[in-house]
Amino acid sequence: MSEEEGQGRRYPQNLQGVLQLAVDVGSAAEGPQPLAPMSEERKAWLRDALSEIGKGQMDEVEQMKLCLKILLREEPSDQDREDEDEEDERETALETISELCENLDNARDLMTLGGLELCVSRYLCHEQSGLRWRAAALIASCSQNMPQVQLYLLDIGTLPKLLQMADADPHPTVRVKALYAVSCLVREQDAGLQAFLSLDGFSVLMRGMQSENEKLRIKAAFLLLNLLTSHPEQRVAVISMGMVQQLVSVLRTAHSPFHEHVLGALCCLVEDCPQGLKDCREAALGLHELLKERAKELQGKEEYEEELDLCERLRTMCFTGQQAESNGMDR
């Protein structure tokens, strides 16, 4: 028996220790010797460690409750606003809850505690932009990959507010965070997508790509590409909105990394879609020349290799076949 076996190995009494114990037990099980029964000392250690982890989880819920108390306070009157401490406390409370809700269990608990309803009803429309964008960021944090939370947020009317913020809020950070929250509610969520369509969400994305806010343009183009890739059945409706013409117009602006997403979206609208192909081939659009110029501009730049591939792919899909058809007609 080794010295370690005789004395019993000491593990840190936290989650890392529990994981290490699991690894060691697993390693022992794979060996040629049968796994020995767990000693009473190790059983006691494991019970204590799990108890501490449970307390930590409860502590996180208590932290959220304390933050909610701050957020539930009555709004101070103008006379009471001698400094910015009150706003700072609320901002810190929202940030703390956002961090805690990266744990999916905490996101569910926040929903049960009424925190999400408070966030939507009071803070998405708050007069302070710092509170508005932090509320949107909290919604995004809670709703990522969480169908139960997504459906709850959709049921309480969150999406219309977020789309309005993304479209028209005067503060650029609010618009970016709101669109990110929209993305978390509609990607891989059928109910979210249907609500998005009923609220003319694609028009919001179109305007977002045309804004002067670079981060907003990136998020709008990325979400458009994601939705067209995941839901090709939406292409006809998007094309009927004049999306091809709008995307080409966006490509004509000063070159930006988000143009890669725009080219990807155009490829989606062309592939197996006759109307999209027809729109791209419109001579008045000048897309063929634009793609040739853009390919020349990107040639030899390693950081734009994927964008160049999309540029060449779109040009091949749209115009290689057209040239062959024209040659056949000439003969």
C-alpha atoms as one frame of an Amber mdcrd trajectory, in Angstrom:
protein
   0.000   0.000   0.000   1.441   3.364  -0.951   1.869   6.170   1.561  -0.923
   8.095  -0.176  -3.298   5.143   0.047  -2.450   4.594   3.693  -3.055   8.148
   4.803  -5.910   9.057   2.420  -5.378  11.715  -0.261  -6.449  15.250   0.676
  -8.684  17.020  -1.890  -9.589  20.695  -1.916 -13.085  21.047  -0.426 -14.661
  22.726  -3.444 -15.921  21.900  -6.942 -12.383  21.406  -8.228 -11.809  18.833
  -5.486 -14.987  16.965  -6.372 -13.957  16.852 -10.020 -10.468  15.637  -9.098
 -11.972  12.891  -6.970 -14.176  11.832  -9.893 -11.136  11.707 -12.194  -9.159
   9.651  -9.710 -12.026   7.215  -9.139 -12.478   6.872 -12.899  -8.777   6.251
 -13.415  -8.784   3.595 -10.730 -11.790   1.906 -12.292  -9.962   1.598 -15.592
  -7.013  -0.187 -14.015  -6.583  -3.931 -13.636  -7.535  -3.905  -9.904 -11.197
  -3.747  -8.804 -12.246  -0.427  -7.309 -11.990  -0.491  -3.508 -14.964   0.702
  -1.456 -14.865   4.409  -0.610 -13.453   4.999   2.861 -15.560   6.664   5.544
 -13.111   9.557   5.565 -13.553  10.108   1.827 -17.342   9.783   2.097 -17.338
  12.434   4.826 -15.140  14.699   2.709 -17.438  14.303  -0.297 -20.538  15.107
   1.776 -18.884  18.240   3.155 -17.666  19.354  -0.269 -21.095  18.930  -1.854
 -22.643  20.778   1.065 -20.287  23.708   0.505 -21.120  23.740  -3.205 -24.828
  23.757  -2.342 -24.275  26.691   0.005 -22.441  28.519  -2.773 -25.405  28.015
  -5.094 -27.748  29.337  -2.420 -25.418  32.283  -1.919 -25.819  33.155  -5.607
 -29.596  33.167  -5.295 -29.291  35.397  -2.238 -27.037  37.733  -4.219 -29.699
  37.990  -6.910 -32.354  38.724  -4.299 -30.228  41.536  -2.867 -29.716  42.960
  -6.359 -33.467  42.793  -7.011 -34.114  44.767  -3.829 -31.943  47.533  -5.253
 -33.726  47.386  -8.611 -37.155  47.416  -6.946 -36.541  50.700  -5.139 -38.706
  53.637  -6.020 -37.157  55.954  -8.578 -35.638  58.995  -6.825 -37.179  62.370
  -7.567 -35.163  65.089  -9.270 -34.604  66.792  -5.915 -33.128  63.611  -4.459
 -30.582  63.178  -7.238 -27.651  64.874  -5.578 -25.141  62.479  -7.155 -24.966
  59.405  -9.360 -24.733  56.839  -6.575 -28.284  55.604  -7.065 -27.808  54.965
 -10.786 -24.418  53.342 -10.165 -25.980  50.925  -7.671 -28.651  49.902 -10.157
 -26.110  49.446 -12.936 -23.947  47.303 -10.657 -26.990  45.242  -9.660 -27.847
  44.519 -13.309 -24.237  43.635 -14.115 -23.989  41.301 -11.125 -27.168  39.467
 -12.058 -25.956  39.157 -15.679 -22.757  37.487 -14.512 -24.623  35.155 -12.170
 -27.081  34.190 -14.919 -24.320  32.760 -17.052 -25.194  29.795 -14.845 -28.391
  28.517 -16.456 -29.910  27.488 -13.124 -29.621  31.070 -11.930 -31.385  32.311
 -15.077 -34.347  30.075 -14.242 -34.311  31.244 -10.635 -34.305  34.874 -11.731
 -37.355  34.195 -13.865 -39.113  32.593 -10.891 -38.183  35.516  -8.637 -39.789
  37.992 -11.052 -36.489  39.571 -12.009 -36.955  39.210 -15.747 -40.418  40.781
 -15.668 -38.983  43.707 -13.683 -36.150  44.055 -16.175 -38.546  44.149 -19.135
 -41.252  46.333 -17.620 -39.061  48.942 -15.942 -35.485  48.897 -17.173 -35.733
  48.356 -20.925 -37.562  51.681 -21.096 -35.592  53.492 -18.373 -34.579  57.079
 -19.092 -30.938  56.275 -18.240 -29.198  54.656 -21.211 -26.742  52.823 -18.957
 -29.630  50.984 -17.356 -31.354  50.293 -20.677 -28.373  48.595 -22.272 -27.531
  46.620 -19.139 -31.130  45.380 -19.000 -30.867  44.238 -22.625 -27.549  42.533
 -21.868 -29.174  40.711 -18.928 -31.979  39.440 -21.171 -29.410  38.171 -23.657
 -27.445  36.443 -20.909 -30.546  34.687 -19.545 -32.090  33.625 -22.841 -29.123
  32.051 -24.645 -29.870  28.365 -25.248 -32.675  28.458 -22.680 -36.023  27.593
 -24.348 -37.986  27.914 -21.102 -36.680  31.439 -20.484 -37.005  32.394 -24.164
 -40.688  31.443 -24.247 -41.350  33.298 -21.009 -39.702  36.464 -22.362 -41.647
  36.191 -25.609 -44.900  35.767 -23.675 -44.361  38.974 -21.688 -43.800  41.068
 -24.818 -40.020  41.466 -24.710 -39.292  41.160 -28.435 -41.251  44.237 -29.656
 -39.454  46.392 -27.098 -36.042  45.045 -28.087 -36.680  45.551 -31.803 -37.809
  49.119 -31.167 -34.661  49.776 -29.145 -32.419  48.206 -31.790 -34.110  50.282
 -34.476 -34.460  53.697 -32.901 -32.802  54.133 -29.506 -30.699  57.323 -29.478
 -27.808  55.620 -27.677 -25.569  53.401 -29.868 -24.679  50.895 -27.131 -28.355
  50.360 -26.327 -29.054  49.539 -29.965 -26.209  47.017 -30.121 -27.150  45.239
 -26.881 -30.830  45.199 -27.830 -30.084  43.556 -31.179 -27.879  41.012 -29.447
 -30.790  40.179 -27.131 -33.067  39.855 -30.180 -30.600  37.385 -31.650 -30.636
  35.311 -28.450 -34.443  35.162 -28.547 -34.946  34.205 -32.210 -32.026  31.988
 -33.220 -32.874  28.273 -32.906 -36.262  29.251 -31.458 -39.278  28.763 -33.732
 -41.669  30.806 -31.596 -39.118  33.613 -31.523 -38.694  33.518 -35.283 -42.449
  33.687 -35.883 -42.729  36.687 -33.564 -39.737  38.272 -35.298 -41.398  37.838
 -38.707 -44.732  39.245 -37.505 -42.905  42.348 -36.238 -41.113  42.911 -39.581
 -37.786  42.053 -37.987 -35.954  41.707 -41.304 -36.611  45.391 -41.993 -34.965
  46.216 -38.666 -31.915  44.206 -39.748 -31.857  45.988 -43.091 -31.838  49.400
 -41.405 -29.247  48.182 -38.910 -26.846  47.297 -41.731 -27.319  50.778 -43.175
 -26.588  52.597 -39.906 -23.341  54.368 -39.056 -22.864  52.154 -35.992 -20.242
  49.589 -36.989 -21.058  47.149 -34.178 -24.746  47.327 -35.040 -24.011  46.655
 -38.715 -21.971  43.588 -37.781 -24.673  42.142 -35.519 -27.450  42.866 -38.039
 -25.560  41.219 -40.913 -24.583  38.230 -38.765 -28.161  37.645 -37.620 -29.481
  37.965 -41.180 -26.967  35.394 -42.421 -27.756  33.054 -39.529 -31.511  33.208
 -40.109 -31.234  32.722 -43.876 -28.909  29.749 -43.348 -31.144  28.141 -40.716
 -34.444  28.998 -42.424 -33.991  28.958 -46.218 -37.781  29.002 -46.573 -37.651
  32.692 -45.645 -35.587  33.653 -48.688 -38.503  34.416 -50.997 -40.091  36.772
 -48.466 -36.781  38.525 -47.848 -36.103  38.907 -51.574 -39.563  40.405 -52.084
 -38.572  43.159 -49.639 -35.788  44.246 -51.981 -33.100  42.742 -49.776 -30.783
  41.911 -52.689 -30.688  45.537 -53.819 -30.192  46.722 -50.231 -27.328  44.308
 -49.595 -25.539  45.336 -52.777 -25.952  48.956 -51.713 -24.314  48.068 -48.395
 -21.406  46.425 -50.258 -20.800  49.709 -52.069 -20.008  51.487 -48.794 -16.411
  51.747 -47.531 -15.046  48.248 -47.067 -15.660  46.726 -43.634 -15.150  43.242
 -42.136 -18.932  42.814 -41.806 -19.151  42.723 -45.622 -18.206  39.055 -45.297
 -21.618  38.412 -43.672 -23.325  40.497 -46.380 -21.737  38.406 -49.133 -22.732
  35.245 -47.278 -26.337  36.456 -47.123 -26.328  37.219 -50.858 -25.032  33.709
 -51.570 -27.948  32.318 -49.528 -30.436  34.419 -51.507 -29.044  33.207 -54.839
 -28.551  29.499 -54.221 -31.495  27.477 -55.602 -33.562  30.657 -55.691 -34.390
  31.919 -59.226 -35.719  35.311 -58.116 -32.615  36.037 -56.061 -30.429  35.093
 -59.021 -32.490  37.309 -61.323 -32.197  40.273 -58.952 -28.427  39.896 -58.683
 -28.097  39.799 -62.465 -29.939  43.097 -63.006 -27.588  45.190 -65.119 -28.574
  48.381 -63.310 -27.328  46.878 -60.059 -23.768  46.587 -61.364 -22.995  43.664
 -59.093 -20.687  41.896 -61.550 -18.272  44.816 -61.770 -18.507  45.414 -58.042
 -17.514  41.821 -57.293 -14.593  41.972 -59.703 -13.335  45.176 -58.085 -13.784
  43.794 -54.594 -11.938  40.562 -55.486  -9.040  42.604 -56.817  -9.025  44.682
 -53.633  -8.947  41.611 -51.387  -6.445  39.587 -53.409  -3.376  38.577 -51.406
  -4.788  39.751 -48.027  -4.807  36.718 -45.772  -7.215  38.253 -43.228  -9.886
  38.556 -45.955  -9.440  35.088 -47.447 -12.951  33.904 -46.489 -14.537  37.083
 -47.811 -12.646  36.653 -51.081 -13.910  33.064 -51.359 -17.508  34.279 -50.895
 -16.941  37.029 -53.437 -15.728  34.539 -56.040 -18.482  32.078 -55.172 -21.193
  34.697 -55.637 -19.679  35.840 -58.921 -19.550  32.253 -60.188 -23.147  31.490
 -59.184 -24.517  34.690 -60.681 -22.497  35.351 -63.782 -20.579  32.311 -65.044
 -23.791  30.615 -66.171 -25.105  33.891 -67.585 -22.066  34.273 -69.814 -22.494
  30.710 -71.104 -26.163  31.427 -71.873 -25.241  34.617 -73.718 -22.619  32.773
 -75.780 -25.168  30.120 -76.703 -27.655  32.745 -77.843 -24.992  34.478 -79.956
 -24.293  31.256 -81.791
